XYZ file of C-alpha atoms in Angstrom:
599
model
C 15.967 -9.711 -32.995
C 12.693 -7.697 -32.737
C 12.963 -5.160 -30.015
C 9.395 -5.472 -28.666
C 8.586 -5.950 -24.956
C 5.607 -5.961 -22.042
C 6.070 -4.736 -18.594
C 3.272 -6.571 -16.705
C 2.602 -5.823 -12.835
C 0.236 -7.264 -9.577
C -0.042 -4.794 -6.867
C -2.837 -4.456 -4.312
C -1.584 -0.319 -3.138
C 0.026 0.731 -6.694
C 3.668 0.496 -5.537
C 4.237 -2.009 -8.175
C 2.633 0.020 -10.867
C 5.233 2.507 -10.052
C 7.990 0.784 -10.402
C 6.749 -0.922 -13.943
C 5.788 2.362 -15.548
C 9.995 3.367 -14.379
C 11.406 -0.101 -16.218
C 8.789 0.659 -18.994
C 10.292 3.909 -19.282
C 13.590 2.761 -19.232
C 13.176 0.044 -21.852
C 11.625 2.758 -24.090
C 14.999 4.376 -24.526
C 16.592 1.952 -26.058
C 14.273 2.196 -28.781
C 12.118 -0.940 -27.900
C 8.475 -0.678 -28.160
C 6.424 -2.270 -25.647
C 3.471 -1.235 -23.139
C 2.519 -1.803 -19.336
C -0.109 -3.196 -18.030
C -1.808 -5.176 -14.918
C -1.632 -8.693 -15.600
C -5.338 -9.043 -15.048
C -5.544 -6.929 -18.277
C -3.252 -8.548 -20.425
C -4.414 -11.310 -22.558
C -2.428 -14.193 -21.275
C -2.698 -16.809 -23.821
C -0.513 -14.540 -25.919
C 2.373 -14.916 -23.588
C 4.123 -17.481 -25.161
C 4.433 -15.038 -28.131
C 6.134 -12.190 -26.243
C 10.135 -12.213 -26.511
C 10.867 -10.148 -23.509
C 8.596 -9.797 -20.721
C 8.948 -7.840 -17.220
C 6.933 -8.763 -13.911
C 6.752 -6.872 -11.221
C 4.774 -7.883 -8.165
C 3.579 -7.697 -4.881
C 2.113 -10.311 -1.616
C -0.848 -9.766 0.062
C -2.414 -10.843 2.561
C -1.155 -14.321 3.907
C 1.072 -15.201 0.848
C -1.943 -14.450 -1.837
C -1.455 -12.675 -5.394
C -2.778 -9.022 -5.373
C -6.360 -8.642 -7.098
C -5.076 -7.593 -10.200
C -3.133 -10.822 -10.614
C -5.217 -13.653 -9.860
C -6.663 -14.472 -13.388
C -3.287 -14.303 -14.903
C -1.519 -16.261 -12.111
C -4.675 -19.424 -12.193
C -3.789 -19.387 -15.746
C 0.178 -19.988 -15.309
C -1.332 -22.660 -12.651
C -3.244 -24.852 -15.390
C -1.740 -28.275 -15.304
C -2.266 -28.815 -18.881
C 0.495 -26.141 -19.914
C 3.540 -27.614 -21.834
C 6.459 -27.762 -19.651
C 8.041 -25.841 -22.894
C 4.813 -23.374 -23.424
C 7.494 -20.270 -22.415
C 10.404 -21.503 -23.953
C 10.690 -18.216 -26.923
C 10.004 -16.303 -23.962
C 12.863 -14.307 -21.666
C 11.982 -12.733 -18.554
C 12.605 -11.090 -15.188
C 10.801 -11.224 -11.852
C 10.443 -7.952 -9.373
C 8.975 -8.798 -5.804
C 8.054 -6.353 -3.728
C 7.668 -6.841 -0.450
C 8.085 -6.404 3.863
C 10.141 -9.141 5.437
C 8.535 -8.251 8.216
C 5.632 -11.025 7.158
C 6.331 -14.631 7.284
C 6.074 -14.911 3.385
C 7.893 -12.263 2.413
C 8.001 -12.597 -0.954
C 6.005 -15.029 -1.640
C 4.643 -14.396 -5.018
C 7.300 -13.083 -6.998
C 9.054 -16.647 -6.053
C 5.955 -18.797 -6.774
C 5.912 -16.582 -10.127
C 9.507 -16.764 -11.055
C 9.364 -20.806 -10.533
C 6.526 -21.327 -12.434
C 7.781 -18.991 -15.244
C 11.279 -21.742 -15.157
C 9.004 -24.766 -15.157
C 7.219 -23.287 -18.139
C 10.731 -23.099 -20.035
C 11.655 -19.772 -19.662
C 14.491 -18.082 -19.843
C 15.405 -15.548 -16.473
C 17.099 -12.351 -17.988
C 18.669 -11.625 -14.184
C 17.907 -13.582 -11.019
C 15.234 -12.423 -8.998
C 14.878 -9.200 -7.367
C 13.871 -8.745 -3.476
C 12.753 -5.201 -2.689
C 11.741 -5.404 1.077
C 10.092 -2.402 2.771
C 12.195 -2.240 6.130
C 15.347 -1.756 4.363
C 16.624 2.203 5.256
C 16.707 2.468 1.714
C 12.994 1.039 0.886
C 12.722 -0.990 -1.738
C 15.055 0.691 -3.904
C 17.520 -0.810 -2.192
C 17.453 -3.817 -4.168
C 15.154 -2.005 -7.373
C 17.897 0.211 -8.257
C 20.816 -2.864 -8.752
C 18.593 -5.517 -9.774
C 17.218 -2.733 -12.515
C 20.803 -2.180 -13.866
C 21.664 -5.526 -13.710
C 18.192 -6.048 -16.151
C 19.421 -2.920 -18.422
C 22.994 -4.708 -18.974
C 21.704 -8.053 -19.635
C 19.051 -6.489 -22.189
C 21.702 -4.410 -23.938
C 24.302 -7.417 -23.980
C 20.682 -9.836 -25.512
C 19.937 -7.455 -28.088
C 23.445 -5.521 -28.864
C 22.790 -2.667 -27.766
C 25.749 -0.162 -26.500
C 25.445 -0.294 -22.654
C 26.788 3.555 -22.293
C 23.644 4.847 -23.614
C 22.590 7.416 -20.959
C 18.898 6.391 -20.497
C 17.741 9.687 -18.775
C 19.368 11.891 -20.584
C 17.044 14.699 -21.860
C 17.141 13.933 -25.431
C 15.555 10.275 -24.267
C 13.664 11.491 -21.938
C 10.068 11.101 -22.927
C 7.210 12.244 -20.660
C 4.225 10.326 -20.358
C 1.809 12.997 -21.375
C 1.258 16.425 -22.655
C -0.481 18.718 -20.802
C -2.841 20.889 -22.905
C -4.101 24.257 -21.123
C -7.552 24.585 -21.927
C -10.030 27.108 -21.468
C -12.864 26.213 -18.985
C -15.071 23.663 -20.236
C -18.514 22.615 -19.606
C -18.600 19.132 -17.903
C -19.575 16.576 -20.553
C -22.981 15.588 -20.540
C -21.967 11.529 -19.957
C -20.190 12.685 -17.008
C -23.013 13.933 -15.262
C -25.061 11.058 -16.301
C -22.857 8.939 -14.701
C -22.252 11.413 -11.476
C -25.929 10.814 -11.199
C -26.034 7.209 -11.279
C -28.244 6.051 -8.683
C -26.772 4.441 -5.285
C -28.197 0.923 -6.660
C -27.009 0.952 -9.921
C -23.258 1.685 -8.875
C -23.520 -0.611 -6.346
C -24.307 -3.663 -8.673
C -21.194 -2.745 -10.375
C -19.023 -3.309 -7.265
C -17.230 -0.453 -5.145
C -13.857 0.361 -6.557
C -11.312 2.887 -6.510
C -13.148 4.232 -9.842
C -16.727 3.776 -8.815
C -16.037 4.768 -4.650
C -18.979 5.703 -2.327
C -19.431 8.355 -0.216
C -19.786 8.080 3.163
C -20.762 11.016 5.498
C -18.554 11.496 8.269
C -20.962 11.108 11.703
C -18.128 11.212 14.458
C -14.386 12.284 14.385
C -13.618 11.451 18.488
C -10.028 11.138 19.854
C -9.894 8.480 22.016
C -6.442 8.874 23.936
C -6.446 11.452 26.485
C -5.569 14.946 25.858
C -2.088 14.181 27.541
C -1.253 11.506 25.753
C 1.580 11.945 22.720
C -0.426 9.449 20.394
C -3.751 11.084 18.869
C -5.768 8.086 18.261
C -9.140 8.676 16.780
C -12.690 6.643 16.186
C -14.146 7.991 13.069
C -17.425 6.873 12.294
C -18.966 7.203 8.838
C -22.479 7.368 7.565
C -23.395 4.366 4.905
C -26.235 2.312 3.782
C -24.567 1.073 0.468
C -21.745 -0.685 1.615
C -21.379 -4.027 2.441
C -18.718 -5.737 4.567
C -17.223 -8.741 6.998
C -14.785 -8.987 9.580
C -11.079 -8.234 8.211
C -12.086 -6.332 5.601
C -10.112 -3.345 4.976
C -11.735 0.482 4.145
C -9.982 1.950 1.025
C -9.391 5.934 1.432
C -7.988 8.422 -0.796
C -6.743 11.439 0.965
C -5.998 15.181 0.094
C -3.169 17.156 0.517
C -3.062 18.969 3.326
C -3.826 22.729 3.027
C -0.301 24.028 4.208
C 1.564 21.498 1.190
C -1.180 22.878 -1.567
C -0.547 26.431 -0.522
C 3.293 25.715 -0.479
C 3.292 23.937 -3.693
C 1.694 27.323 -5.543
C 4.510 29.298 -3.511
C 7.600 27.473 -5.110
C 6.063 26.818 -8.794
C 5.083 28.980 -11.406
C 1.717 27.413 -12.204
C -1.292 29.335 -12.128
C -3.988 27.440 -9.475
C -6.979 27.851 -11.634
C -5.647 27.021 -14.996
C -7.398 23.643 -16.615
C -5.529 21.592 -18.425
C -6.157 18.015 -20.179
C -3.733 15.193 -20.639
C -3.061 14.012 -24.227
C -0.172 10.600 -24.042
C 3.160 11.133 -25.924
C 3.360 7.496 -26.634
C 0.590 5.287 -27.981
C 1.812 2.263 -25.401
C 0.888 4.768 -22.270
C -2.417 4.134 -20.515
C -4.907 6.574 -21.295
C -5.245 9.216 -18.302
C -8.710 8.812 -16.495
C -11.866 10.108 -18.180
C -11.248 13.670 -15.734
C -8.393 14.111 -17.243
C -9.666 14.283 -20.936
C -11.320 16.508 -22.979
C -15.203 16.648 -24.235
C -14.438 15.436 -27.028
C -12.323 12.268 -26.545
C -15.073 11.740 -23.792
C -13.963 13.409 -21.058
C -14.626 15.315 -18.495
C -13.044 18.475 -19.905
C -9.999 18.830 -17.652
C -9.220 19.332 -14.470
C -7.402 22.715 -12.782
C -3.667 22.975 -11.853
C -5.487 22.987 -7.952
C -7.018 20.159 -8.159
C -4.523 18.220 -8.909
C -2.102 19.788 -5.999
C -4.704 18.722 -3.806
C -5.929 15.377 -5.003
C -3.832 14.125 -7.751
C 0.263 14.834 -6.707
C 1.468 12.988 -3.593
C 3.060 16.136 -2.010
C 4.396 14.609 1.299
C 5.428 11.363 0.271
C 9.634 10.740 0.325
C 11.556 11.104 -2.797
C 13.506 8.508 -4.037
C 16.462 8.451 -5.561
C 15.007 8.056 -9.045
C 13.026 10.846 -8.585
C 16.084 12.961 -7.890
C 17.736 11.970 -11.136
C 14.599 12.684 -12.825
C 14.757 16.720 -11.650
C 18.269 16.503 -12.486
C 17.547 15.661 -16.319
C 14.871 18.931 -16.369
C 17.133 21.227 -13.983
C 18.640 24.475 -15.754
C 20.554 25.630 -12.487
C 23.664 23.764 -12.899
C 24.841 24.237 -9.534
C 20.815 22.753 -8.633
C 21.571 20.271 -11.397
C 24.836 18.766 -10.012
C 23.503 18.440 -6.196
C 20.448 16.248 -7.468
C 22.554 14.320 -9.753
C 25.005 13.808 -6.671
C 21.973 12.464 -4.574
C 21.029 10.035 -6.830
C 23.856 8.479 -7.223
C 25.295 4.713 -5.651
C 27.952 7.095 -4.532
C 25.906 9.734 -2.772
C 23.800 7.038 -1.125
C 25.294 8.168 2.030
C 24.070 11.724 1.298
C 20.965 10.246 0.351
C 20.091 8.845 3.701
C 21.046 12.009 5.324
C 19.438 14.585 3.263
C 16.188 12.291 2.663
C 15.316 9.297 4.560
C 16.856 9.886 8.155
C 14.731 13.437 8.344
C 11.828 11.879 6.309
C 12.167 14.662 3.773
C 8.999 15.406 1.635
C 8.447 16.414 -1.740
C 7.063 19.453 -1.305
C 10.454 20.399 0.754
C 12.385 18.784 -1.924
C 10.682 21.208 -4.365
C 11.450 24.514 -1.952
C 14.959 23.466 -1.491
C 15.892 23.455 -5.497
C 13.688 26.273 -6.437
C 15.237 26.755 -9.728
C 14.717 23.425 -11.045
C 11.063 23.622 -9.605
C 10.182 26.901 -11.049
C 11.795 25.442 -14.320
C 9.121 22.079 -14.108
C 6.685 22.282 -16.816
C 3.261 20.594 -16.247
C 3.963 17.993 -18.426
C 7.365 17.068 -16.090
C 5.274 17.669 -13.109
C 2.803 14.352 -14.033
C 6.280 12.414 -13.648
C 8.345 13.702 -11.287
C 5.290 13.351 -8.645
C 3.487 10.693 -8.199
C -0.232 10.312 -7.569
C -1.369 9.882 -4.246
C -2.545 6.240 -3.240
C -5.468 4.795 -1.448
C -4.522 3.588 2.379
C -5.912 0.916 3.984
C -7.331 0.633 6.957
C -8.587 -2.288 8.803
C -12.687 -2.056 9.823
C -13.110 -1.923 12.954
C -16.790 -2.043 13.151
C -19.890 -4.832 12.146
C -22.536 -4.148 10.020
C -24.556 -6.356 11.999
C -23.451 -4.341 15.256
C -23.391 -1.002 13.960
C -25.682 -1.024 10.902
C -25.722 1.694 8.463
C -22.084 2.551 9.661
C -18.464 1.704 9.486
C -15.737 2.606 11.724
C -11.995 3.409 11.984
C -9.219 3.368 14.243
C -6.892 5.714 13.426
C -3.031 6.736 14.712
C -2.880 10.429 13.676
C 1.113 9.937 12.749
C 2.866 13.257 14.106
C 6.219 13.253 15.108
C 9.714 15.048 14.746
C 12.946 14.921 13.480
C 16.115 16.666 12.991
C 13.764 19.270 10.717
C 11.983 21.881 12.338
C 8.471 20.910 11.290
C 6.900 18.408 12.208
C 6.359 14.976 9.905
C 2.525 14.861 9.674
C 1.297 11.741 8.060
C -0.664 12.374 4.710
C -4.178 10.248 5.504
C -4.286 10.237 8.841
C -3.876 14.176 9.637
C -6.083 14.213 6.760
C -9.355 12.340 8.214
C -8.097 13.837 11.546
C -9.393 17.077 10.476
C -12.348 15.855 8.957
C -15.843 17.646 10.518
C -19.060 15.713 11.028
C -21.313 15.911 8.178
C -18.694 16.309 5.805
C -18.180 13.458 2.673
C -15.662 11.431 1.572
C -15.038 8.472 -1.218
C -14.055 5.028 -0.522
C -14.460 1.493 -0.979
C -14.061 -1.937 0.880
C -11.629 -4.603 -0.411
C -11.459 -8.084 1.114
C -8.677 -8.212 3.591
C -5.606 -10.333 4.468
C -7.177 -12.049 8.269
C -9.614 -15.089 6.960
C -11.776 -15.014 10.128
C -13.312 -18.453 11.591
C -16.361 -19.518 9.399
C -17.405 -22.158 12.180
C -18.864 -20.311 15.248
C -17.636 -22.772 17.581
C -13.921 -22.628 16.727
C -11.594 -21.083 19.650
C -9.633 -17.692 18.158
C -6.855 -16.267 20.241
C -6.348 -12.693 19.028
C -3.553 -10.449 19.538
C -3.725 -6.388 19.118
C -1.606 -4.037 20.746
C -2.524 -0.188 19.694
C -5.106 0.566 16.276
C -3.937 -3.558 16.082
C -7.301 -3.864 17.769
C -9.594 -3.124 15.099
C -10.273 -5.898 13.109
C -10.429 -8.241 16.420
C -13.298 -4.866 17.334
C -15.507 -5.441 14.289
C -15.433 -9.559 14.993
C -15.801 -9.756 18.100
C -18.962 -6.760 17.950
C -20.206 -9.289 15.044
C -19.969 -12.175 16.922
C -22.239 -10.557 20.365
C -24.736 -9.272 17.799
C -25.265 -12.625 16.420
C -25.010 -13.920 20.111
C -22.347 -16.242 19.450
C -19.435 -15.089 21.598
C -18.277 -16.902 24.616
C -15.219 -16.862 26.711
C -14.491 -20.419 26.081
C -13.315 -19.824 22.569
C -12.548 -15.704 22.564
C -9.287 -14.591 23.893
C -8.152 -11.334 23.267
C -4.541 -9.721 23.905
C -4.614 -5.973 23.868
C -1.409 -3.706 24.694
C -1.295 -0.200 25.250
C 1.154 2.166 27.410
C -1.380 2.974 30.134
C -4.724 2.673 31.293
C -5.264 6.274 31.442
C -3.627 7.530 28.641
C -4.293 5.205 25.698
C -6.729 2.156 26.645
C -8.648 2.592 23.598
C -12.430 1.267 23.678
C -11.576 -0.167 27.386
C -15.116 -0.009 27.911
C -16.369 -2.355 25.703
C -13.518 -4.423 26.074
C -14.408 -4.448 30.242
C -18.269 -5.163 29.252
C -17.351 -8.034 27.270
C -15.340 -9.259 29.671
C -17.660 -8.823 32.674
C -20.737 -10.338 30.400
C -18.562 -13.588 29.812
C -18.110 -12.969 26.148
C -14.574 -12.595 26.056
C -11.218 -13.887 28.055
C -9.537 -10.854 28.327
C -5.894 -9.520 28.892
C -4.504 -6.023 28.730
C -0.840 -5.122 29.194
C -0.280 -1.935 30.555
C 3.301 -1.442 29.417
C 4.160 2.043 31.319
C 2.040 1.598 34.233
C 4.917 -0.165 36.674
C 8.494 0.042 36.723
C 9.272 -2.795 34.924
C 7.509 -2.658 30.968
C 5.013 -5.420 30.649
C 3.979 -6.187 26.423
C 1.444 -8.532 25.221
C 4.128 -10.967 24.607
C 5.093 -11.208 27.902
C 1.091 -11.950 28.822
C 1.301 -14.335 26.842
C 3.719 -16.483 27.723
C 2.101 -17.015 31.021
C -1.221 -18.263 29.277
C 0.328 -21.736 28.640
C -2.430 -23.385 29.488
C -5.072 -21.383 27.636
C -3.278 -21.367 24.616
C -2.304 -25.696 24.776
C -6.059 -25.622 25.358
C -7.837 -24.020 22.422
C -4.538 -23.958 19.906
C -3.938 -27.105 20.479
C -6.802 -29.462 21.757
C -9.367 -27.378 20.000
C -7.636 -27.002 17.163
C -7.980 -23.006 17.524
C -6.685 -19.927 15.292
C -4.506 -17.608 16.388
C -4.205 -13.806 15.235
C -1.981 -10.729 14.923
C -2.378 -7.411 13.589
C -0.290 -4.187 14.613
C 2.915 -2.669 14.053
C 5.213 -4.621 11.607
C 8.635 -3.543 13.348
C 9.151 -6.521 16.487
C 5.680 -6.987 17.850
C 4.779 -9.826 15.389
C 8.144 -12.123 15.898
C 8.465 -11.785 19.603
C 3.960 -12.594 20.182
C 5.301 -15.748 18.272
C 8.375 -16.479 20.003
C 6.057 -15.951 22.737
C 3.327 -18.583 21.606
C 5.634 -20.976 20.808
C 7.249 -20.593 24.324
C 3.978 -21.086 26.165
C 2.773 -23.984 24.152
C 5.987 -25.180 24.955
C 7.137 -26.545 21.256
C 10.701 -26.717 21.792
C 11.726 -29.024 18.617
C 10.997 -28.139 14.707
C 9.525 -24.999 16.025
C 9.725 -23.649 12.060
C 8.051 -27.285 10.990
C 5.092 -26.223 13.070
C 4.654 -22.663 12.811
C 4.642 -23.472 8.982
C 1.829 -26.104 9.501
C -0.406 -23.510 11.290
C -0.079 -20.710 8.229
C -0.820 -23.673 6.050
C -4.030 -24.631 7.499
C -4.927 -20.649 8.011
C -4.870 -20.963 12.194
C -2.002 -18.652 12.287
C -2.742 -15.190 10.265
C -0.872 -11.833 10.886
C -1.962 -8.636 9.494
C 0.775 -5.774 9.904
C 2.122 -2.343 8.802
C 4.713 -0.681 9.026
């Protein structure tokens, strides 16, 4: 049987990309050859001639295939595909997902169905990762990817006790070359200079970002308040964008990680280096990363990449740990990692990692002999690059022209370690200064905002929650179409002094008839008062415009309870009492029931 084999992947953050370049890895070792790719990238129509063929995916959005998926998934969808069109084909299916949404899931089922219909053959049933598991998603990766290894080995032959990360099969992805500095290449600063038009006609994107000047960095919460909540405004003419769209930002390191990281390694800050693959199936590193002459920008230094490239504060997972274990030297370093990456040190795991929200960087000071061991090359595996976050808009471009805003939690908080868990993007724009720049890029969001002016939208935003329903309901005054006989908004917040963010627009609406407004206060009398319970009392509203009108209805906020108890809630004051799921499923069908959480 020839031992060849694709890893393909759909993932809107880069999770997913993660986790194929791992099974690609894996697959590798027992001498297959194969590549990874986005399925957007792949040339579908050679499918059926593929043997062995690993998806990994992720949902978006209100049940919708991720960006890079949708050519390859409409494609699959054709109606004139043989019902045997996959039948030389085997195959597994990874979700990824949050059961915190409604379709949780959703793709990676729709995908593994289709695959059946089309005749072929599952490898191992289908795997579930869900994001609120303590574990995270490996949880369910880490079995359903052994159960894939033993039903590969037992397809092809293959003797199952091969050790796959053992360091004689161990292969990094690429060789880093120290080089001395080099000029930038001459097509690089063509391109750099690329005028604003020109880049815009070829679409904003996490490789072709724009940068927008920060104009305000204002917290918003009072100075008493635990929650830091800021409105950033930013500086833009070239961007365009629509209600529930979403603002794409890369962050840096913070300063403290970067000048920790160059404590606990031996790498020298202002070497530059260039990345050369070790395998012809890798992806080529980004043009930065590459020398003049294979046209390149001639490197990049060991710095940069601590503060832009390497995700220093994100958690370590267990695969990671095994990883350092296979390039440890200490053996007393060696055995601990190899301990707490084990199904039996799980326990130890959760302790040691996930319960204190332990960070790379600390991960990297607590086995300093392994780290100072890490060669660069190791280094480009053992962290991962840092990935855009999303946040939703909360601003118009009608309302606020030239500009787009954000609502941002600055996520600070403690555990059983002595310093304090700072959140990577948000401590980063928190310490942003007026007039300074920054890249990023709009992609379409998961809320689908009414087209029709005139139809009734009940919205529901406790917290940052608030800013998409900010940017459409600021769109919808500009373009004088808002009225309080279709606009309800829920806000929640812990108290009117303390965290009531934008209250005064919200109150102007309200008092100019634009808006039906409700705010619960939850900390401002004994008893706590949420949104949901505001809600519930609003029968009539909500039979009125849901029902008779034929209205939307919208969440966005924290993924943890919020979202199931405002629709316990809704259902309570509309009073369905009888195939409650029947009719909850009807309104995501016809888009009048949308959520848009996070965790």
């Amino acid at each position: 049987m020839e031992k060849k084999f694709i890893v393909l992947y759909g993932s809107q953050t880069g999770t997913a990309e993660e986790v194929a370049e791992r099974l690609w890895k894996k697959i590798k070792c027992l001498n297959f050859q194969g590549f990874v790719k986005p399925m957007d990238e792949y040339e579908v129509v050679r499918l059926i001639h593929e043997p062995l063929v690993i998806f990994v995916c992720s949902t978006t959005g209100q049940g919708e295939e991720p960006d890079n998926m949708k050519n390859f998934w409409r494609f699959l969808l054709r109606k004139n595909l043989p019902a045997h069109s996959l039948a030389g084909v085997s195959f597994a299916v990874l979700g990824l997902g949050d059961s915190s949404y409604t379709k949780f899931n959703f793709v990676a089922k729709r995908l593994y169905r289709r695959l059946i219909q089309l005749g072929g053959t599952a490898l191992t049933p289908i795997g579930l990762a869900d994001d609120q598991h303590d574990l995270g998603p490996d949880a369910v990766v880490e079995p359903w990817e052994k159960n894939l290894i033993s039903s590969i080995c037992n397809r092809y032959q293959i003797p199952i006790e091969i050790k796959l990360e053992s360091p004689g099969n161990f292969l990094t992805r690429y060789k880093a070359i120290v080089v001395p500095d080099a000029e930038v290449s001459e097509s690089l600063l063509l391109s750099e200079k690329e005028s604003e038009k020109e880049r815009f006609q070829k679409g904003w994107s996490m490789e072709c970002p724009v940068d927008a000047v920060v104009r305000e960095n204002t917290r918003i919460t009072s100075e008493n308040h635990f929650q830091d909540v800021r409105l950033l405004k930013f500086s833009t003419d070239s961007l365009e964008y629509s209600p529930g769209d979403v603002l794409m930002v890369c962050p840096h390191n913070l300063k403290e990680n970067v000048d920790k990281f160059f404590e606990v390694t031996s790498f020298k800050p202002e070497q530059r280096i260039c990345l050369h693959t070790n395998d012809p199936d890798v992806t080529p590193p980004p043009s930065k990363f590459r020398s003049v002459s294979e046209g390149g920008g001639g490197g990049i230094t060991v710095r940069e990449c601590a503060e832009t490239v390497w995700d220093l504060s994100r958690q370590p997972g267990r695969q990671t740990l095994a990883l350092m274990s296979t390039f440890s030297t200490n053996e007393l370093e060696k055995e601990k990692l190899e301990e707490l990456a084990s199904t039996e040190g799980q326990d130890d795991y959760l302790s040691y990692v996930c319960r204190p929200r332990r960070s790379m960087i600390e991960l990297l000071a607590d086995f300093p002999m392994t780290t100072a061991a890490l060669t660069l090359d190791q280094t480009f595996d053992v962290l991962r690059p840092i990935r855009p976050r999303a946040f939703s808009i909360a601003s118009s471009s009608k309302a606020h022209p030239g500009e787009i805003h954000l609502l941002v939690a600055v996520v600070n908080y403690k555990t059983r370690i002595v310093t304090p868990r700072l959140g990577l993007c948000s401590n980063w724009l928190a310490r942003l200064s007026p007039g300074e720049k920054i890249p990023i890029w709009v992609r379409r969001g998961s809320l689908r905002f009414p087209s029709e002016p005139s139809t009734p939208l009940i919205m529901v935003g406790p917290g940052t929650g608030i800013a998409p329903f900010r940017s459409f309901i600021s769109e919808q005054v500009a373009m004088n179409n808002a009225s309080a006989d279709k606009l309800v908004l829920f806000f929640g917040c812990r108290n009117k002094s303390g965290d009531y963010l934008c209250g005064n627009e919200w109150e102007n609406w309200r008092r100019d008839n634009k808006i039906i407004f409700f705010c619960a206060y939850s900390r401002d009398q004994p008893d706590k008062v949420y949104v949901q319970h505001l809600i519930k009392k609003e029968g009539d509203t909500l039979k009125k415009l849901l029902l008779d009108k034929k209205g939307m209805f919208m969440i966005a906020g924290n993924a943890k309870f919020m979202p199931t108890q405002v629709k316990e809630a809704m259902l309570e004051a509309l009073e369905i009492q009888e195939n409650q799921e029947e009719f909850m499923n009807m309104l995501e069908t016809q888009g009048r029931l949308q959520t848009e959480t996070w965790s």
